PDB file of C-alpha atoms in Angstrom:
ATOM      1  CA  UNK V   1      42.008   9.069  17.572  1.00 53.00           C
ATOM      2  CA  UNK V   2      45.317  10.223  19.145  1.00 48.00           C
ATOM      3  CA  UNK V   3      44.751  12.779  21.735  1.00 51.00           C
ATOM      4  CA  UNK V   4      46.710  15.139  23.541  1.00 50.00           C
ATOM      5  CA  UNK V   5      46.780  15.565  27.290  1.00 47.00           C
ATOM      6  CA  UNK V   6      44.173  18.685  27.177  1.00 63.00           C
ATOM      7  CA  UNK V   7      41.513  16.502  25.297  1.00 78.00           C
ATOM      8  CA  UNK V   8      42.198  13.159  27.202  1.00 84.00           C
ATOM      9  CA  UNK V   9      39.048  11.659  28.638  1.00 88.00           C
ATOM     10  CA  UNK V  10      39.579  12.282  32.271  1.00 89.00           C
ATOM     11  CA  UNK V  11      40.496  16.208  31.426  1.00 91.00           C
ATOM     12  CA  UNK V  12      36.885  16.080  29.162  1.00 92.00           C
ATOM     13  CA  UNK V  13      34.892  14.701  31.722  1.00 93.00           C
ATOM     14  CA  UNK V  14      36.279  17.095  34.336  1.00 91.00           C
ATOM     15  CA  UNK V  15      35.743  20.019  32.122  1.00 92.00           C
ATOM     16  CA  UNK V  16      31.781  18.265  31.378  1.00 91.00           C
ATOM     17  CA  UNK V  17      30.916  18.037  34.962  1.00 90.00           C
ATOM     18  CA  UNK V  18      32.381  21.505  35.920  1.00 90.00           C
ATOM     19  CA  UNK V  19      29.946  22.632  33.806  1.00 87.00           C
ATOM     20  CA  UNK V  20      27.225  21.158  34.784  1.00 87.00           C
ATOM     21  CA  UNK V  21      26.740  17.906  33.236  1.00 87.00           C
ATOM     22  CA  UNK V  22      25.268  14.952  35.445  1.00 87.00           C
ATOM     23  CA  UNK V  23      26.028  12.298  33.427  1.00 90.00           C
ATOM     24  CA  UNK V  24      29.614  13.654  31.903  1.00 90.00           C
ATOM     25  CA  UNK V  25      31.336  10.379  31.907  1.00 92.00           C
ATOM     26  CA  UNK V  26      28.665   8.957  29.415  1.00 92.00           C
ATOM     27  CA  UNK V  27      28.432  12.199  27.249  1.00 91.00           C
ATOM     28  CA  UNK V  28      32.633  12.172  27.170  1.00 93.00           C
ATOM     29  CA  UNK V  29      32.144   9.174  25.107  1.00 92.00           C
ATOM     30  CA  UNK V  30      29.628   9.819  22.597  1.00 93.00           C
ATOM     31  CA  UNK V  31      31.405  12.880  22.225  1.00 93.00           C
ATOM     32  CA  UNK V  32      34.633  10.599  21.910  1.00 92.00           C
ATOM     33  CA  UNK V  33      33.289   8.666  19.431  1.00 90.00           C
ATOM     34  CA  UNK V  34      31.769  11.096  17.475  1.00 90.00           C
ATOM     35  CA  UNK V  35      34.459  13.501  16.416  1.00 89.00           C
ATOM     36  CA  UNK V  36      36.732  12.773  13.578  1.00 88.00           C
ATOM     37  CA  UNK V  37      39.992  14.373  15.113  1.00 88.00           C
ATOM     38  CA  UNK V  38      41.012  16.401  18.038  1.00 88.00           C
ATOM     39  CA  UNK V  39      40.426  19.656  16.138  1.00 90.00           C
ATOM     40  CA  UNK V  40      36.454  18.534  16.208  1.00 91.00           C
ATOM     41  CA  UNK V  41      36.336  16.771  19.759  1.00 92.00           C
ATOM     42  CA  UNK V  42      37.682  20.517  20.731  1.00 91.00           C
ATOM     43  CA  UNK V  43      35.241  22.086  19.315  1.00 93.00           C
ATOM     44  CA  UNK V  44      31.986  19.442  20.447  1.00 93.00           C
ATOM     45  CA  UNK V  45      33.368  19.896  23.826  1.00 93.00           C
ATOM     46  CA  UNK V  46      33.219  23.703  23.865  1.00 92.00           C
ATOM     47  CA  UNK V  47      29.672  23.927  22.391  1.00 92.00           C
ATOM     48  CA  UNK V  48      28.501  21.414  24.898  1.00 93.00           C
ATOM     49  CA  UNK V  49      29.959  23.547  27.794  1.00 91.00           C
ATOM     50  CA  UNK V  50      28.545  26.290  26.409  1.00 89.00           C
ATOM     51  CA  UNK V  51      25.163  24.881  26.963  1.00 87.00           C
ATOM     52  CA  UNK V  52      24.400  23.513  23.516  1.00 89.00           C
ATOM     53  CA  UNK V  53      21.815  19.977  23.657  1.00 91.00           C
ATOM     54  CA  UNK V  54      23.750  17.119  23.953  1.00 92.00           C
ATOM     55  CA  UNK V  55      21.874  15.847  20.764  1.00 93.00           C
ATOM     56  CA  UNK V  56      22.840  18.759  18.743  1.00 94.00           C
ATOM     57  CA  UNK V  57      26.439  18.609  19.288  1.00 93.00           C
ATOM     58  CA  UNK V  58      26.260  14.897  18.036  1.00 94.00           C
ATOM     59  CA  UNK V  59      23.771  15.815  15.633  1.00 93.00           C
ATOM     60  CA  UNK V  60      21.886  12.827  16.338  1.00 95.00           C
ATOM     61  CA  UNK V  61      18.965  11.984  19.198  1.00 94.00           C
ATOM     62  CA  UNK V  62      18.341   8.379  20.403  1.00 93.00           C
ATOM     63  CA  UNK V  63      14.970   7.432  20.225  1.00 95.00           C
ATOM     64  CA  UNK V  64      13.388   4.032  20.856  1.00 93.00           C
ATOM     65  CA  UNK V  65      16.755   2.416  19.460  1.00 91.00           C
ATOM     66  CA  UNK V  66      17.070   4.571  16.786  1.00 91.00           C
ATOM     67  CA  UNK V  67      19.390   7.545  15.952  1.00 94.00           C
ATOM     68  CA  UNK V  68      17.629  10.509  14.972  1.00 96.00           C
ATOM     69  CA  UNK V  69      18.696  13.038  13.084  1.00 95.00           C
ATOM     70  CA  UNK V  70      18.307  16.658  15.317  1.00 95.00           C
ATOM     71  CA  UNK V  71      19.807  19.934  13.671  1.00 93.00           C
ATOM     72  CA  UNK V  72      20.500  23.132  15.722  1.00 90.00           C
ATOM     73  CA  UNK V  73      17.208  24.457  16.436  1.00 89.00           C
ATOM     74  CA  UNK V  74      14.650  21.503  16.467  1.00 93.00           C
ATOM     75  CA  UNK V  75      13.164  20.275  19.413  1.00 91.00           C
ATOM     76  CA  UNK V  76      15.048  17.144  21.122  1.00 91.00           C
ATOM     77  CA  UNK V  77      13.097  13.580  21.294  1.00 94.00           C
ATOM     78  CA  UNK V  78      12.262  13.526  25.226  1.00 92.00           C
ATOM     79  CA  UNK V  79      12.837   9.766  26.024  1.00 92.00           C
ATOM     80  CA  UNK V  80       9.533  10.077  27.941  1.00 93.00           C
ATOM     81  CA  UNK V  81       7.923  10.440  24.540  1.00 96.00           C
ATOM     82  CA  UNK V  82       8.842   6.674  23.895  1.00 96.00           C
ATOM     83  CA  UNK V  83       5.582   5.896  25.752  1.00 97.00           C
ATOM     84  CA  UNK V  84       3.441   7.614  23.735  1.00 97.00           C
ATOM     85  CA  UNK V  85       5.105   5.944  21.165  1.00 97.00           C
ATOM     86  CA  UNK V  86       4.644   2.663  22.131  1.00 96.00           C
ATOM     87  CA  UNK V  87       1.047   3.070  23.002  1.00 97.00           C
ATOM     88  CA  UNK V  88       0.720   3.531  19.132  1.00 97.00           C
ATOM     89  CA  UNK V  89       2.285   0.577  17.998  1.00 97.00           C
ATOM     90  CA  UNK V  90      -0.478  -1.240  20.289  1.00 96.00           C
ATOM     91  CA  UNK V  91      -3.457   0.416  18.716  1.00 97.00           C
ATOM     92  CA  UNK V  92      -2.136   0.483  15.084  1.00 96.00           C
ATOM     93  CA  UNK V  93      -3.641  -1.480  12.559  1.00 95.00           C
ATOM     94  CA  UNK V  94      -2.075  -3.640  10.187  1.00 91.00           C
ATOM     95  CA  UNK V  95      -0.837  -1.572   7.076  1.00 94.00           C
ATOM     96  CA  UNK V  96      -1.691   1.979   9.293  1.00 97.00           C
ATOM     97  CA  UNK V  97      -1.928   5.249   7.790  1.00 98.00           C
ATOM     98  CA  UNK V  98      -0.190   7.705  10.460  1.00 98.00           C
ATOM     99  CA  UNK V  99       0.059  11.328  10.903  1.00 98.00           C
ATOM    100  CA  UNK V 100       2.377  12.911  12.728  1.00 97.00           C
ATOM    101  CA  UNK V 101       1.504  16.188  13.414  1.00 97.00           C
ATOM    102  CA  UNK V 102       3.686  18.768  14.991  1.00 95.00           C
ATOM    103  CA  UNK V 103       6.496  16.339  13.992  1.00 96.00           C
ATOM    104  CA  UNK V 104       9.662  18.153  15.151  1.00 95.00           C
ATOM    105  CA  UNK V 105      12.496  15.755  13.754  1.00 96.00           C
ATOM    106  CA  UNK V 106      10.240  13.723  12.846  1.00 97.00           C
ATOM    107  CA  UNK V 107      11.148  11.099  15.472  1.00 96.00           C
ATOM    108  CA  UNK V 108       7.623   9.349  16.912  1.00 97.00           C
ATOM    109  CA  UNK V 109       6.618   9.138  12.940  1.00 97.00           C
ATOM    110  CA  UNK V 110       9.777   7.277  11.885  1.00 96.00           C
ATOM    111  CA  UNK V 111       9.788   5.338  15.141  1.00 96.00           C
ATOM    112  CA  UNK V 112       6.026   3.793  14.957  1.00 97.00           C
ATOM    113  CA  UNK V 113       7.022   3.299  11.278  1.00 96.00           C
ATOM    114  CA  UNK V 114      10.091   0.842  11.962  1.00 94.00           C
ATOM    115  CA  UNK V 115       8.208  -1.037  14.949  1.00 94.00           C
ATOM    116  CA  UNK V 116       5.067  -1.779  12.264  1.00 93.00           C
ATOM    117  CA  UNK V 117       4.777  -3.030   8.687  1.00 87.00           C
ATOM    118  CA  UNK V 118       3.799  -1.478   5.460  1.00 90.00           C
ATOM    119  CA  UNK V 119       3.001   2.133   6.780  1.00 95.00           C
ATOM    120  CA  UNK V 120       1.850   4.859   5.180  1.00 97.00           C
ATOM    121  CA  UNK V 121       3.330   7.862   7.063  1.00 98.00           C
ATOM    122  CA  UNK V 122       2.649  11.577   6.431  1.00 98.00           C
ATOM    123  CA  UNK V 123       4.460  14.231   8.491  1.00 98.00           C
ATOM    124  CA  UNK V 124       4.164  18.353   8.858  1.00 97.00           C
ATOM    125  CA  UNK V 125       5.450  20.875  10.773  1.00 96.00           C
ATOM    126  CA  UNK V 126       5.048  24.749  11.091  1.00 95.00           C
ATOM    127  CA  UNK V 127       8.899  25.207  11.477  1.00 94.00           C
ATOM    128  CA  UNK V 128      11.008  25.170   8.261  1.00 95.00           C
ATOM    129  CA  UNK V 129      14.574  24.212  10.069  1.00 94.00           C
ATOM    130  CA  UNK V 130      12.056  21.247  11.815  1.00 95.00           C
ATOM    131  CA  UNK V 131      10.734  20.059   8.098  1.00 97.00           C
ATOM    132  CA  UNK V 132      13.933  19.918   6.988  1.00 96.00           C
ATOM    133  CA  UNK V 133      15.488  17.615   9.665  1.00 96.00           C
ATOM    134  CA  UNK V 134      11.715  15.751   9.538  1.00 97.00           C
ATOM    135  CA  UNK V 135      12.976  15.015   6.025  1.00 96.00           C
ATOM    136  CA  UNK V 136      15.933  12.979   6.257  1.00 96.00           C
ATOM    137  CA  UNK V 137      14.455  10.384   9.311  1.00 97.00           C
ATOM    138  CA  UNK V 138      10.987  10.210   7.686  1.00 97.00           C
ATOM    139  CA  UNK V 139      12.010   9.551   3.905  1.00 95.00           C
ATOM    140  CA  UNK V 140      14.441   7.324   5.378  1.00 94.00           C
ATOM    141  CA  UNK V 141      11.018   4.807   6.202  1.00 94.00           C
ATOM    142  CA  UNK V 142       9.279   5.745   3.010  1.00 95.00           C
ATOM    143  CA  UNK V 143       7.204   8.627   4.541  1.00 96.00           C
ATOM    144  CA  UNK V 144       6.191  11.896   3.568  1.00 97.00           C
ATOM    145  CA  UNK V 145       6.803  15.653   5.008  1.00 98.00           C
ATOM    146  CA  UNK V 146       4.986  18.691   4.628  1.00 98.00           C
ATOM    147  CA  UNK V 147       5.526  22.341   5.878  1.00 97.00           C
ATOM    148  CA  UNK V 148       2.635  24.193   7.059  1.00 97.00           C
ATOM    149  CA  UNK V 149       0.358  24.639  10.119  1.00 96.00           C
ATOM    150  CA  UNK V 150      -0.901  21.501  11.449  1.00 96.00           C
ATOM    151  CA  UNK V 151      -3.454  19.937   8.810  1.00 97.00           C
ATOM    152  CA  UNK V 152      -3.414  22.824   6.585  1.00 97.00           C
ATOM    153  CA  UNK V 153      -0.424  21.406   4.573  1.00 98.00           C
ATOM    154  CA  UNK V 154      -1.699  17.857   4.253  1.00 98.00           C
ATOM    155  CA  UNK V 155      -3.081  16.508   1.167  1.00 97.00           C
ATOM    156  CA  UNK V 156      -6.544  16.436   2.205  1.00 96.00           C
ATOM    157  CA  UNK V 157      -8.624  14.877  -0.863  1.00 95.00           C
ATOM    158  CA  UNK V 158      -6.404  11.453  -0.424  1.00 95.00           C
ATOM    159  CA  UNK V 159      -5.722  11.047   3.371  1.00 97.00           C
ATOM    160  CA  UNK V 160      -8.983  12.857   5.261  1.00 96.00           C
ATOM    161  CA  UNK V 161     -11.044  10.385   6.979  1.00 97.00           C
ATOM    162  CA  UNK V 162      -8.360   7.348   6.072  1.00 97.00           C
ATOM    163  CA  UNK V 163      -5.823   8.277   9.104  1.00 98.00           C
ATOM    164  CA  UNK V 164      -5.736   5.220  11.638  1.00 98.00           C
ATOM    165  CA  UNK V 165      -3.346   6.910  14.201  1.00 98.00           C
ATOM    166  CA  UNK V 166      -2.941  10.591  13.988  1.00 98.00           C
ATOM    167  CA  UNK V 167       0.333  11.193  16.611  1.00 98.00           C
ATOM    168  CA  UNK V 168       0.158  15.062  17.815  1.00 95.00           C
ATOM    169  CA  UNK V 169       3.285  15.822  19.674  1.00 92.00           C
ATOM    170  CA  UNK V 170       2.008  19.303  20.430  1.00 93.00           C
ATOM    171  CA  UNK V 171       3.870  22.008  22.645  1.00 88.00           C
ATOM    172  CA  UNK V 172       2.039  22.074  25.925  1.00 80.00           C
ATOM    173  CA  UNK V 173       4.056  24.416  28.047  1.00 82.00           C
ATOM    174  CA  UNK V 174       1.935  27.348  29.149  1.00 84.00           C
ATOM    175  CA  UNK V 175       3.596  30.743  28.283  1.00 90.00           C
ATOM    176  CA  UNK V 176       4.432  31.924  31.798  1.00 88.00           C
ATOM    177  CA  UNK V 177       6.621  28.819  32.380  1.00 84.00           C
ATOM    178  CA  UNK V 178       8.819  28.616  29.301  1.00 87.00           C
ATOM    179  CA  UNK V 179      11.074  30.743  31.254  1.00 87.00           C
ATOM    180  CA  UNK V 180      11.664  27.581  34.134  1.00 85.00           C
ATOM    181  CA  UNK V 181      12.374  25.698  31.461  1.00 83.00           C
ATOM    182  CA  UNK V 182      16.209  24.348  31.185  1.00 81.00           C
ATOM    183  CA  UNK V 183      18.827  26.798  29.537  1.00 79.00           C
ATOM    184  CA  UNK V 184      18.817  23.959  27.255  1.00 78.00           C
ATOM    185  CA  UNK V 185      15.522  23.944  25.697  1.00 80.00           C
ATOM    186  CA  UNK V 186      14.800  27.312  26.884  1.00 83.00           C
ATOM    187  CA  UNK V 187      17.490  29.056  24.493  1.00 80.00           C
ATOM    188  CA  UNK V 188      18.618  26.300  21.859  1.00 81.00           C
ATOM    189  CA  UNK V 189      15.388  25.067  21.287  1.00 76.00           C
ATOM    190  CA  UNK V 190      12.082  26.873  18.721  1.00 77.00           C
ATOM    191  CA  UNK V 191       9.758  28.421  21.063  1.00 83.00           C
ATOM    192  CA  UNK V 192       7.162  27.105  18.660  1.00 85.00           C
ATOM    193  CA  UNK V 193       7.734  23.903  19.953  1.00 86.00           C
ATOM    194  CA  UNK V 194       7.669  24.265  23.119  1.00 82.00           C
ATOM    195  CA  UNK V 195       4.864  27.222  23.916  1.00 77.00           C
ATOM    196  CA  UNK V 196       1.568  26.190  23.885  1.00 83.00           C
ATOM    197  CA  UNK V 197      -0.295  29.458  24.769  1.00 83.00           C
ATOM    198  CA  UNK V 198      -1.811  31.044  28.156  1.00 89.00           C
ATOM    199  CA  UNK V 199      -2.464  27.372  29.786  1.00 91.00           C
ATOM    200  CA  UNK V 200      -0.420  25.148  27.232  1.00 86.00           C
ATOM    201  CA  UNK V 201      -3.211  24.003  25.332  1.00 91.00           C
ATOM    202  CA  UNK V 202      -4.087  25.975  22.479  1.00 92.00           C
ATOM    203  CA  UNK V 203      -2.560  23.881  19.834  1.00 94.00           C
ATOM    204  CA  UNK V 204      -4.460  20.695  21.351  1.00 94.00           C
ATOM    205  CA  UNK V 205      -7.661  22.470  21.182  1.00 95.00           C
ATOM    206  CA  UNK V 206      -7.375  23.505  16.906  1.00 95.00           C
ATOM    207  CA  UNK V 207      -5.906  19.920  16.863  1.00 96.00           C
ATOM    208  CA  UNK V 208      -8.719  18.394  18.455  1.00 96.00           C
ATOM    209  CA  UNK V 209     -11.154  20.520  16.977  1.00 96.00           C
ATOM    210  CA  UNK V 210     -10.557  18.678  13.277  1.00 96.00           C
ATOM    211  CA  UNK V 211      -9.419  15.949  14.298  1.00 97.00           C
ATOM    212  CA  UNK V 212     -12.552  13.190  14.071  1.00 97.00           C
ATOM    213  CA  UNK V 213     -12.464  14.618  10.605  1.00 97.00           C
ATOM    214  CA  UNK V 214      -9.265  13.540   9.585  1.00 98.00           C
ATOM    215  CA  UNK V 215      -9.499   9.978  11.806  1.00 98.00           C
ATOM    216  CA  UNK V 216     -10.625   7.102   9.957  1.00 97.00           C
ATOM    217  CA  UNK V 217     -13.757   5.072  11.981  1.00 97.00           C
ATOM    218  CA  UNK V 218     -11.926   3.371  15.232  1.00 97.00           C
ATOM    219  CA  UNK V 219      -8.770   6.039  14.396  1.00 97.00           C
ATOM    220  CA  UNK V 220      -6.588   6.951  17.678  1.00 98.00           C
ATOM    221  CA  UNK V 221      -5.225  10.706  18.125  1.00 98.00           C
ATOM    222  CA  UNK V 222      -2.062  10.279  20.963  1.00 98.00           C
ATOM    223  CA  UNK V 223      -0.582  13.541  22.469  1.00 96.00           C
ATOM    224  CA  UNK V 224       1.610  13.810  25.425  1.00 95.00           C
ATOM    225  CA  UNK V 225       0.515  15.739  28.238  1.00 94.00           C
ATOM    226  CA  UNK V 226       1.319  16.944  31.835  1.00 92.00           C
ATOM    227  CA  UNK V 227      -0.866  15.087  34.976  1.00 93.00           C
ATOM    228  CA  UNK V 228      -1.947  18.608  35.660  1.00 93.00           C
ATOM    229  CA  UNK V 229      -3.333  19.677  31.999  1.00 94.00           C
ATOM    230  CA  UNK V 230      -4.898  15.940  31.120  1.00 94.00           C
ATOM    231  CA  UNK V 231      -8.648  16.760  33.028  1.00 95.00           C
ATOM    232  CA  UNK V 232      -8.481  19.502  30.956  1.00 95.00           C
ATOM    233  CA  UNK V 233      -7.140  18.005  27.506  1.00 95.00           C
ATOM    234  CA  UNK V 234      -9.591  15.200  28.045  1.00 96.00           C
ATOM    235  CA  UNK V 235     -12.389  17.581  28.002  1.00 96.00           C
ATOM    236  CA  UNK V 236     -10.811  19.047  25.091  1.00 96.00           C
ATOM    237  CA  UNK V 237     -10.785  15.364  23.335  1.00 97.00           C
ATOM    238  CA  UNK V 238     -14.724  15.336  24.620  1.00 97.00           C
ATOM    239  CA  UNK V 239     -15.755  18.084  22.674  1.00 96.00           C
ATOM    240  CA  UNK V 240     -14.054  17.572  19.729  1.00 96.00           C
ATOM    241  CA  UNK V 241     -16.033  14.672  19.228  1.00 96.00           C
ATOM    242  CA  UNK V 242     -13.089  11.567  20.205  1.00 97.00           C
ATOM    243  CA  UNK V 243     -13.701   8.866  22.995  1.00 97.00           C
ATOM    244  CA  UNK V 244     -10.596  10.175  26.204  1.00 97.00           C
ATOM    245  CA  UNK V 245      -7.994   7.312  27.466  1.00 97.00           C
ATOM    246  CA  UNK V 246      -5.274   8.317  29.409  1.00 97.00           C
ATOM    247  CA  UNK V 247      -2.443   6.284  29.901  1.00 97.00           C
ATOM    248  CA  UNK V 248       0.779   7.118  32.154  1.00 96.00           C
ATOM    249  CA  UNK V 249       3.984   5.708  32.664  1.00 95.00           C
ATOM    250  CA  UNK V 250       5.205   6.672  35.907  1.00 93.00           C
ATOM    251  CA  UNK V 251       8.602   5.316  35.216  1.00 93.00           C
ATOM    252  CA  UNK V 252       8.875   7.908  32.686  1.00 93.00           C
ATOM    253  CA  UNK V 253       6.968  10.646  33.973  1.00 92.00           C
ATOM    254  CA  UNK V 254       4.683  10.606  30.991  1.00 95.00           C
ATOM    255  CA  UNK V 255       1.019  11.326  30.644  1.00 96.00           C
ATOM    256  CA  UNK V 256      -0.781  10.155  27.261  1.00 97.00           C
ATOM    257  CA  UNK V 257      -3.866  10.834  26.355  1.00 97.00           C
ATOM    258  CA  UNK V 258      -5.862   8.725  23.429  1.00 98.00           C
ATOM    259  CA  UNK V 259      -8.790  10.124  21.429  1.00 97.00           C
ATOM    260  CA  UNK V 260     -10.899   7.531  19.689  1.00 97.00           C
ATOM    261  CA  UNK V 261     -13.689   8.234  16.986  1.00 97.00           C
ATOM    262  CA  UNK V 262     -16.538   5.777  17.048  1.00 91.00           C
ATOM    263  CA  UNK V 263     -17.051   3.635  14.428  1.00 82.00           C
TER     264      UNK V 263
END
């Protein structure tokens, strides 16, 4: 791309970090290599200044090596999230059946599908903007998406009881703190992601509450948690029948807890 002096690298990156942007030198070229012609580059830059997600600028999230789709609206992959990820490709079984519940973009669903073989992966979300983003990474690995609250729009007669990980990416940040949240997530991304009631676990609890149900024998449910909330969410996982694990990656800053029904 030919560009003129206002949209040279250097003058991008100055403009970046002026506003705010720790790692501007690295976002000037995705940004770079993104847009089609100066016109567009103009125009990334000026919604990313603004205050606009990295990820929706591009229009794509990295997740686990993978580009994920991520539309306006819909709740960025965290790269902490990887973990949780990654726990599930452990505990899988060979040709899995996976539910990813809460899915957002759909990104932990279409990432345990790629790292395992022959999965059979059902998706749903509350949020219609998520369900369509959901759609385009999870049909892209031969999986299904649904719109609807939690189980409510999954087809129960075929897949209750047969679900060998059942990946719950719910929001967990209690009401009174969405507002210390990052402009970023704060304003650009759906509350209903990110809000998880008076002490950021009421959509664990109706989670957890159906969950053995829905778990095949020896099935894993994996949520992401904070280090404060897990004693809590592993009671939570106690009484909705499940056997608590919690795992942490300090690396990441991530907290996973793992809910196992007997066999």
């Amino acid at each position: 791309m030919s560009l003129s002096s206002s949209l040279s690298p250097s003058v991008i990156v100055t403009r970046l970090r002026a506003a705010g942007c720790v790692f501007a030198e690295d976002e000037a070229e995705l940004l770079l290599s993104a847009a089609q012609d100066p016109a567009q580059l103009s125009a990334m830059v000026d919604r990313r200044i603004a205050g606009l997600p990295l990820e929706h600028v591009l229009g794509w999230a990295e997740f686990r090596g993978r580009r994920i789709a991520v539309d306006p609206g819909v709740f960025v992959p965290r790269r902490r999230t990887e973990f949780l990820v990654e726990q599930a490709v452990a505990l899988a079984p060979s040709r899995a059946v996976v539910v990813d519940l809460c899915c957002g973009s759909g990104a932990l669903g279409a990432a345990l599908a790629a790292s395992l073989e022959r999965v059979e992966l059902h998706a749903a979300d509350v949020d219609s903007a998520a369900v369509r983003c959901a759609r385009r990474n999870v049909i892209a690995v031969g999986g299904q998406v649904y719109e609807g609250d939690l189980y409510a729009p999954l087809p129960a007669a075929t897949l209750r009881g047969r679900v060998d990980v059942l990946l719950a990416n719910v929001p967990y940040v209690p009401t009174g703190e969405i507002e210390l949240l990052p402009p970023e997530a704060r304003i650009h991304e759906a509350r209903v992601a990110l809000d998880g009631g008076a002490d950021g676990l009421d959509v664990l609890r109706r989670v957890t509450a159906q969950a053995a149900r829905w778990l095949a024998p020896g099935g894993h449910l994996l949520f992401e948690t904070s280090e404060r909330q897990a004693p809590q969410a592993v009671e939570t996982v106690t009484r909705g029948g499940l056997v608590p694990q919690v795992v942490t990656c300090d690396e990441l800053y991530a907290t996973v807890v793992i809910g196992t029904r007997g066999k």
